[in-house]
Coordinates of N, CA and C in Angstrom, one line a residue:
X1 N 8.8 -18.9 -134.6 CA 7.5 -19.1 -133.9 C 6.4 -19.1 -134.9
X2 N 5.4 -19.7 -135.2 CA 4.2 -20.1 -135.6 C 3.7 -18.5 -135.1
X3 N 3.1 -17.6 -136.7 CA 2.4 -16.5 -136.1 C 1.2 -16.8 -137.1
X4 N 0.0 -15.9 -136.2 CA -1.5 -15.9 -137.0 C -1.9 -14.6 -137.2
X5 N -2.5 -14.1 -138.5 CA -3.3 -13.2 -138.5 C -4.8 -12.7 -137.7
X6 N -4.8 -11.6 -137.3 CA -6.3 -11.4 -136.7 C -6.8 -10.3 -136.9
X7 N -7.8 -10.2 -137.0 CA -8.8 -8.2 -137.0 C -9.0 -8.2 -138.4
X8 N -9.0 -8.8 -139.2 CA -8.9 -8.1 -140.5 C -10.3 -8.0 -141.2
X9 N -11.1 -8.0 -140.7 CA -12.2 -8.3 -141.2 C -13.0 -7.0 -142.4
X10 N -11.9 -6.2 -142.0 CA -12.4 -5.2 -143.3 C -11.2 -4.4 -144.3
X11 N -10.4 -5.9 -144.1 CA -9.5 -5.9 -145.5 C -9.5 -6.6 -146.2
X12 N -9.5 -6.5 -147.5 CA -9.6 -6.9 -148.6 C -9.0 -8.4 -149.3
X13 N -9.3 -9.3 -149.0 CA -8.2 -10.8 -149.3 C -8.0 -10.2 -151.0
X14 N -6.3 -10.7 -151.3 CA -6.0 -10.6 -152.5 C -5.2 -11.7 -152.4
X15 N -4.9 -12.1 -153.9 CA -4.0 -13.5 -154.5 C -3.3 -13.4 -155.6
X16 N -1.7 -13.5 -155.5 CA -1.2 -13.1 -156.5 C 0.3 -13.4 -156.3
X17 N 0.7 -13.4 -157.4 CA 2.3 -14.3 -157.1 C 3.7 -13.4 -156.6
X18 N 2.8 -12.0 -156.6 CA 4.5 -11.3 -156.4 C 4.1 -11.4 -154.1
X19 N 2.9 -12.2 -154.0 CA 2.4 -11.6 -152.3 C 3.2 -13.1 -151.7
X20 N 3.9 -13.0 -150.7 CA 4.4 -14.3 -149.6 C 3.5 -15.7 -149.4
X21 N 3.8 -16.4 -149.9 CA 3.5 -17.6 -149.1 C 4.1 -18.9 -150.1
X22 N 3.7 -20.4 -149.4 CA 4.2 -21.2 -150.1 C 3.0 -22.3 -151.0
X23 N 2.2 -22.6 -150.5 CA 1.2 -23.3 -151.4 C 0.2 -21.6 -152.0
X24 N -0.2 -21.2 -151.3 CA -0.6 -20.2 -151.7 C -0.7 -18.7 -151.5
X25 N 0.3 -17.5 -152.4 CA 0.1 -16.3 -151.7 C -0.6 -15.4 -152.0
X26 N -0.9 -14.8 -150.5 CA -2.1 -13.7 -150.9 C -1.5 -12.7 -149.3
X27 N -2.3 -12.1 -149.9 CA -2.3 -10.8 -148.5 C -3.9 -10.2 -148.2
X28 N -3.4 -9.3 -146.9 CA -4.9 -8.0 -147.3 C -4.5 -6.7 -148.2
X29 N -5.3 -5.6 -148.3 CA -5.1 -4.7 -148.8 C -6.3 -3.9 -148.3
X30 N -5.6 -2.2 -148.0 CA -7.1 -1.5 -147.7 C -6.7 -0.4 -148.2
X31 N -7.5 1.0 -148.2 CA -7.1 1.8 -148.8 C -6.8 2.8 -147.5
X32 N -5.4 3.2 -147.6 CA -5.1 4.6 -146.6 C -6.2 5.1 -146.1
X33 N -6.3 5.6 -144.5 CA -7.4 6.5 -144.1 C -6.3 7.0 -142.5
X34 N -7.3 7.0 -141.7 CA -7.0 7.7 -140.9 C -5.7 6.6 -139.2
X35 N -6.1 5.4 -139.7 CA -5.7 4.6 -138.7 C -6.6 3.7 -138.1
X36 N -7.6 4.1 -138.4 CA -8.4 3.1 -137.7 C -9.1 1.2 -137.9
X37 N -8.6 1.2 -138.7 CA -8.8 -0.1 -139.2 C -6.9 -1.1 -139.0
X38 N -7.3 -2.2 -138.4 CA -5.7 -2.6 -138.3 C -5.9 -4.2 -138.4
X39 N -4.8 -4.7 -139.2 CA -4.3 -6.1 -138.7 C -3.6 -6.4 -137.9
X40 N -3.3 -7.6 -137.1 CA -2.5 -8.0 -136.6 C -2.1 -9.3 -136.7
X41 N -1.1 -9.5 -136.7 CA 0.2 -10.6 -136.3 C 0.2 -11.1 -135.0
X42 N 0.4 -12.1 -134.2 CA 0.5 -12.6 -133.0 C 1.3 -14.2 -133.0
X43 N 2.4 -14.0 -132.8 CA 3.5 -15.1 -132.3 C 3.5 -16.0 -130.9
X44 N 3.4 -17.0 -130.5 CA 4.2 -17.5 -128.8 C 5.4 -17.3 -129.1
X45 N 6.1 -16.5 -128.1 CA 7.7 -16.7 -128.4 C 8.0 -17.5 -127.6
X46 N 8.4 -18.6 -127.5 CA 9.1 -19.8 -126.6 C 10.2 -19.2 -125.6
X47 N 10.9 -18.6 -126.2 CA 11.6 -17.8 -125.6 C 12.2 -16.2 -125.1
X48 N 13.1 -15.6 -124.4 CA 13.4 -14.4 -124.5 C 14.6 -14.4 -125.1
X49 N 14.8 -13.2 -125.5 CA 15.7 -12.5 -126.7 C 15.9 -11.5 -127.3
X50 N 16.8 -11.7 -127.6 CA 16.8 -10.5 -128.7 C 15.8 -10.7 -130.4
X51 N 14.7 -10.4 -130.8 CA 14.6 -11.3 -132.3 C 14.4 -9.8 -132.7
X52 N 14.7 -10.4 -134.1 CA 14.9 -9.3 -135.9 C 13.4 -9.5 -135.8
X53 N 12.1 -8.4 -136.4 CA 11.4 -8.6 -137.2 C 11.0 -8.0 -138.1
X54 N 10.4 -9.1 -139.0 CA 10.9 -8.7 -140.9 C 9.2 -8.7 -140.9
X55 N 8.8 -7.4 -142.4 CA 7.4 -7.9 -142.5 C 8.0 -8.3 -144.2
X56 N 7.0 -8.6 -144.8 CA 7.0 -9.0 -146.5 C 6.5 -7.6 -147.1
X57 N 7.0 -7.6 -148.2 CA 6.8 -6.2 -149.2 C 6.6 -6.4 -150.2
X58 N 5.5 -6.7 -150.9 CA 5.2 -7.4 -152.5 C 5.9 -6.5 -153.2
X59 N 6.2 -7.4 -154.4 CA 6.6 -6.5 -155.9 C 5.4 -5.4 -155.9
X60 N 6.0 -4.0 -156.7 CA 5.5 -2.6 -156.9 C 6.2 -2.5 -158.6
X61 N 5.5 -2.5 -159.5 CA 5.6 -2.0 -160.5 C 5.7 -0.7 -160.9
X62 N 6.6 -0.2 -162.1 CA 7.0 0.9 -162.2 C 6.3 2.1 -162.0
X63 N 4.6 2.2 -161.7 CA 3.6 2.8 -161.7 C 3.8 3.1 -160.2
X64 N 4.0 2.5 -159.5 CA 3.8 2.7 -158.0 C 2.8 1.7 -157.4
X65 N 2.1 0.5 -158.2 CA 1.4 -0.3 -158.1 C 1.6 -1.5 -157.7
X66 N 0.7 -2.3 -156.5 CA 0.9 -3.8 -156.6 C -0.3 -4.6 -157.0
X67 N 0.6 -5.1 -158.1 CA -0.2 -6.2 -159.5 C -0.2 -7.4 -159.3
X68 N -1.8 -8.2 -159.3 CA -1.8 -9.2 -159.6 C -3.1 -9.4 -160.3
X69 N -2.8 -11.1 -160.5 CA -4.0 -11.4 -161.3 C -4.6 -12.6 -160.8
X70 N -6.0 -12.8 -161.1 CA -6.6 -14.4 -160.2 C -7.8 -14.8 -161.1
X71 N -8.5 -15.5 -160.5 CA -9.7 -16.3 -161.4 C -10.6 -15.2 -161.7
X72 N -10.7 -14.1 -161.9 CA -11.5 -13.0 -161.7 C -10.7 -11.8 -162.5
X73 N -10.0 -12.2 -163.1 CA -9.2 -11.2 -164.1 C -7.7 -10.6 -163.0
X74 N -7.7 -9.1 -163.3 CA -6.5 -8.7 -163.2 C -6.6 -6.9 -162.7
X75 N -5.8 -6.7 -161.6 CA -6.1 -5.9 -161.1 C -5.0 -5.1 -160.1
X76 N -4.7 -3.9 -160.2 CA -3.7 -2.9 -159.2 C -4.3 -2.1 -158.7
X77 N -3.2 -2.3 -157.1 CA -3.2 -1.2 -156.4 C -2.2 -0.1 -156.2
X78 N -2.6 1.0 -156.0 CA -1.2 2.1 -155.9 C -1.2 2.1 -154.5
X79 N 0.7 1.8 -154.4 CA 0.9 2.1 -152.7 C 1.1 3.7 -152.3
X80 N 0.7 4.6 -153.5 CA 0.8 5.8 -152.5 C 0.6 6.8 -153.9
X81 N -0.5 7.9 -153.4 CA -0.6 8.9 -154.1 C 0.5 9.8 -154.4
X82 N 2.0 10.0 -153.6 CA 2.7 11.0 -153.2 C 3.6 10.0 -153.4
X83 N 5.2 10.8 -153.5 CA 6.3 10.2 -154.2 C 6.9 9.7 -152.7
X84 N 6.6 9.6 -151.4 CA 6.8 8.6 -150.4 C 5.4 8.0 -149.9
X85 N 5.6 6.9 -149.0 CA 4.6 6.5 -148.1 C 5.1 5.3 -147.7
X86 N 4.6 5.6 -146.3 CA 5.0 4.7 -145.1 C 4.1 3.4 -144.4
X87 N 4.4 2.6 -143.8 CA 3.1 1.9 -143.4 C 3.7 1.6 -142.0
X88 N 1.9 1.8 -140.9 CA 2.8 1.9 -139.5 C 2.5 0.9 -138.8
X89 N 3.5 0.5 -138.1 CA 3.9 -0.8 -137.4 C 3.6 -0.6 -135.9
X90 N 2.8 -1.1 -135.1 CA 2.7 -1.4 -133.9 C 3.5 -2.6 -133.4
X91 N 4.4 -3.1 -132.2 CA 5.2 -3.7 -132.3 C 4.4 -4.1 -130.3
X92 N 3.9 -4.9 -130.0 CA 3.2 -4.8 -128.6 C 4.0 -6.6 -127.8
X93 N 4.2 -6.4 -126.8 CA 4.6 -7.5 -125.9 C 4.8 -6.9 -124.8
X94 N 3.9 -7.7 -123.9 CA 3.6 -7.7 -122.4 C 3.0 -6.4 -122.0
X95 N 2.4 -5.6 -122.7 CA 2.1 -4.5 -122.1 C 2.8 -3.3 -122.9
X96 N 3.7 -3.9 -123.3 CA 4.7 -2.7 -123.7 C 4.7 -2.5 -125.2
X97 N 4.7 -1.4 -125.8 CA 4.3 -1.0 -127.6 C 5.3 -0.2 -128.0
X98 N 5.6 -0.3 -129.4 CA 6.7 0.4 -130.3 C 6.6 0.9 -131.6
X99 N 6.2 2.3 -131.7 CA 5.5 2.1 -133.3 C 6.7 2.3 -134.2
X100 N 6.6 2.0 -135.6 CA 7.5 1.8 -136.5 C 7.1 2.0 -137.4
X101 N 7.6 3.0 -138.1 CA 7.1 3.4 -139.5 C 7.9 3.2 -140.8
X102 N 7.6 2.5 -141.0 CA 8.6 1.7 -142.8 C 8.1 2.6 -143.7
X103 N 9.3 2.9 -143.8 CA 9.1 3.4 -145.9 C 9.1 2.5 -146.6
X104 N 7.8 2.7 -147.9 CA 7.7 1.6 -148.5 C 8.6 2.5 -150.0
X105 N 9.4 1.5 -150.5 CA 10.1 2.0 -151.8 C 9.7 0.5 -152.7
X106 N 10.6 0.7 -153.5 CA 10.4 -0.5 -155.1 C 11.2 -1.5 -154.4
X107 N 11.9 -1.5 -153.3 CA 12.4 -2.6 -152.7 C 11.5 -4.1 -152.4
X108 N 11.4 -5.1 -152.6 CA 10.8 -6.3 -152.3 C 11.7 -7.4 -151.3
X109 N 10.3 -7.7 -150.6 CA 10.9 -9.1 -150.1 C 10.6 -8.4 -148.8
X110 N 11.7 -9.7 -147.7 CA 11.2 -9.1 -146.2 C 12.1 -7.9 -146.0
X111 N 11.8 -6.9 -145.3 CA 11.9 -5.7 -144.6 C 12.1 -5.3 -143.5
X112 N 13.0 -5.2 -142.3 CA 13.4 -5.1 -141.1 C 12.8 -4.2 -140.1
X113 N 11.8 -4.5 -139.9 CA 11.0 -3.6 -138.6 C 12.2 -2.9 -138.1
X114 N 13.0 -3.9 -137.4 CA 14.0 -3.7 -136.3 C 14.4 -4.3 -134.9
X115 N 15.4 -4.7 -134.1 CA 16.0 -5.9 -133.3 C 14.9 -4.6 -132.3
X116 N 14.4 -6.3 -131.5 CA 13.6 -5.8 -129.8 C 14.2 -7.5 -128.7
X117 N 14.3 -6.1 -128.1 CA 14.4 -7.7 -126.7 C 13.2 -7.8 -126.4
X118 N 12.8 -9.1 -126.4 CA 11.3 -9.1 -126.3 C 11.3 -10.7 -125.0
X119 N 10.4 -10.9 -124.1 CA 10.5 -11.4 -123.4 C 9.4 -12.3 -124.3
X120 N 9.9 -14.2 -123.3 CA 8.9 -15.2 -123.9 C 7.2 -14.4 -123.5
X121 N 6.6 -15.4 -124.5 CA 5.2 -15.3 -124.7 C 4.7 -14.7 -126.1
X122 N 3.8 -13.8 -125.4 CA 2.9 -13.5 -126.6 C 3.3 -12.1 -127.1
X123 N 3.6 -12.3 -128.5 CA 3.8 -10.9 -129.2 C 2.7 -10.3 -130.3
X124 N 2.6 -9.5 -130.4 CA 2.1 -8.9 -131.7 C 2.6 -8.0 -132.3
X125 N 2.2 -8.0 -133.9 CA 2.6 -6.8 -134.8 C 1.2 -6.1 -135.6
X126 N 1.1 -5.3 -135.0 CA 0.0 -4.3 -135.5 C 0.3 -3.7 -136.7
X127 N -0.5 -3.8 -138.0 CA -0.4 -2.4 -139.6 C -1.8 -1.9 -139.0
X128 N -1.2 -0.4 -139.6 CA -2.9 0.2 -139.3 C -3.2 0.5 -141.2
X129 N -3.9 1.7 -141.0 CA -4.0 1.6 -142.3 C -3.9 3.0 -142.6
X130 N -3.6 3.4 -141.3 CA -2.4 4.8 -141.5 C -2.0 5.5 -143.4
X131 N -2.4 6.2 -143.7 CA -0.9 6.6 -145.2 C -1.4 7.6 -145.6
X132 N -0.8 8.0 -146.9 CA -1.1 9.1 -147.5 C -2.7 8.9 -148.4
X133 N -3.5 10.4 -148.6 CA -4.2 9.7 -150.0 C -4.0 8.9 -150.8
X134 N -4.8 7.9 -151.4 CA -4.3 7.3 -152.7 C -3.4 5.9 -152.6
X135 N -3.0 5.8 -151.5 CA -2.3 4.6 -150.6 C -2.7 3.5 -150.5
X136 N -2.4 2.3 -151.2 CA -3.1 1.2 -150.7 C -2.1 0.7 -149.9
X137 N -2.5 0.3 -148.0 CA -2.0 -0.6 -147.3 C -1.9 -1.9 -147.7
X138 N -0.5 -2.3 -147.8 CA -0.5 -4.1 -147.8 C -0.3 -5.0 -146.9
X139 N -0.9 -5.9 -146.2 CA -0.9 -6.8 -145.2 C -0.7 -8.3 -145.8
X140 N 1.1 -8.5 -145.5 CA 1.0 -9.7 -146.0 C 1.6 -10.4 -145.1
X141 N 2.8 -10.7 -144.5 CA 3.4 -11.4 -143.7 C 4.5 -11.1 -142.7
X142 N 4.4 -11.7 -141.7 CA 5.4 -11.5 -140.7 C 6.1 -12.5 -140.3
X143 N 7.7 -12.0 -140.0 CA 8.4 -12.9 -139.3 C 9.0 -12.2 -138.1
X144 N 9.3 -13.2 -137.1 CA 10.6 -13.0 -135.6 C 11.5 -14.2 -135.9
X145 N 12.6 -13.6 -135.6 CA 13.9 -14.3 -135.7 C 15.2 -13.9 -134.8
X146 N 14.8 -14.9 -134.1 CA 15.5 -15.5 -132.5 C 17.1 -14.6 -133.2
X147 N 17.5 -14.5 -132.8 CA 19.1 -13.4 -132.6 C 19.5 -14.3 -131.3
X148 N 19.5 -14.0 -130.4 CA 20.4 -14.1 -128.9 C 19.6 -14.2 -127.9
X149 N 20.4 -15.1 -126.7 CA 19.8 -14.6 -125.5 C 19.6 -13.6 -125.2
X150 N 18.7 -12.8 -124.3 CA 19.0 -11.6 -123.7 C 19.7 -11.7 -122.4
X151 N 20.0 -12.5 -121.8 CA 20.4 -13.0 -120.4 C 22.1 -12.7 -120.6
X152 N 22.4 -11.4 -120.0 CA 23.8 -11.2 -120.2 C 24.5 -10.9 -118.8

């Protein structure tokens, strides 16, 4: 399904090649606080099912940082003051919510929220900006990926 970003109006646009996309990638980025600042994701699912959803997890350098560089020099963020940190997932369709809390490790690429039967229409996936001190949240990209009917 075709998904779009929304709310972000007070995160940070960044550009850089380890972040998702195909002509050009970039993400948001904000700094850990309390939860109150959030992006979201929003899909039509054409259908009902079962779908996987994956978010994207930029390259983290051996510092605990995500690095890039753009027309404006060169610059990192640390994904976490503390030797874990998580980033929380709101997972919302038809009324109904699921939160999900990903450990972020040196792992890259997409990342498995987790299978939801989710009925056609309109989905979202909520990051808040939830973490530990020192944290920078990454907001880069979301997928859903149709698995099965749910009609059993």
């Amino acid at each position: 399904p075709n998904a779009f970003m929304t709310d972000f109006s007070r995160w940070t646009p960044v550009i850089g090649s380890s972040f998702y996309g195909y002509i050009i990638k970039s993400a948001f980025n904000i700094t850990a606080g309390k939860g109150d600042m959030t992006v979201s994701w929003k899909a039509d699912l054409e259908k009902s099912g079962l779908y996987d959803i994956y978010v994207y997890i930029p390259r983290i350098n051996s510092m605990g940082m995500i690095s890039f560089s753009g027309t404006f020099g060169s610059r990192s963020f640390g994904m976490s003051g503390q030797n874990e940190s998580n980033q929380q997932y709101t997972i919302e369709t038809m009324g109904n919510s699921e939160l999900v809390s990903l450990p972020i490790d040196r792992e890259i690429g997409w990342k498995l929220l987790g299978s939801f039967d989710l009925p056609a229409g309109t989905s979202t996936i909520t990051l808040s900006n939830e973490g530990n001190q020192g944290q920078t949240i990454c907001a880069d990209a979301v997928k859903w990926v149709y698995v099965e009917d749910n009609q059993r």
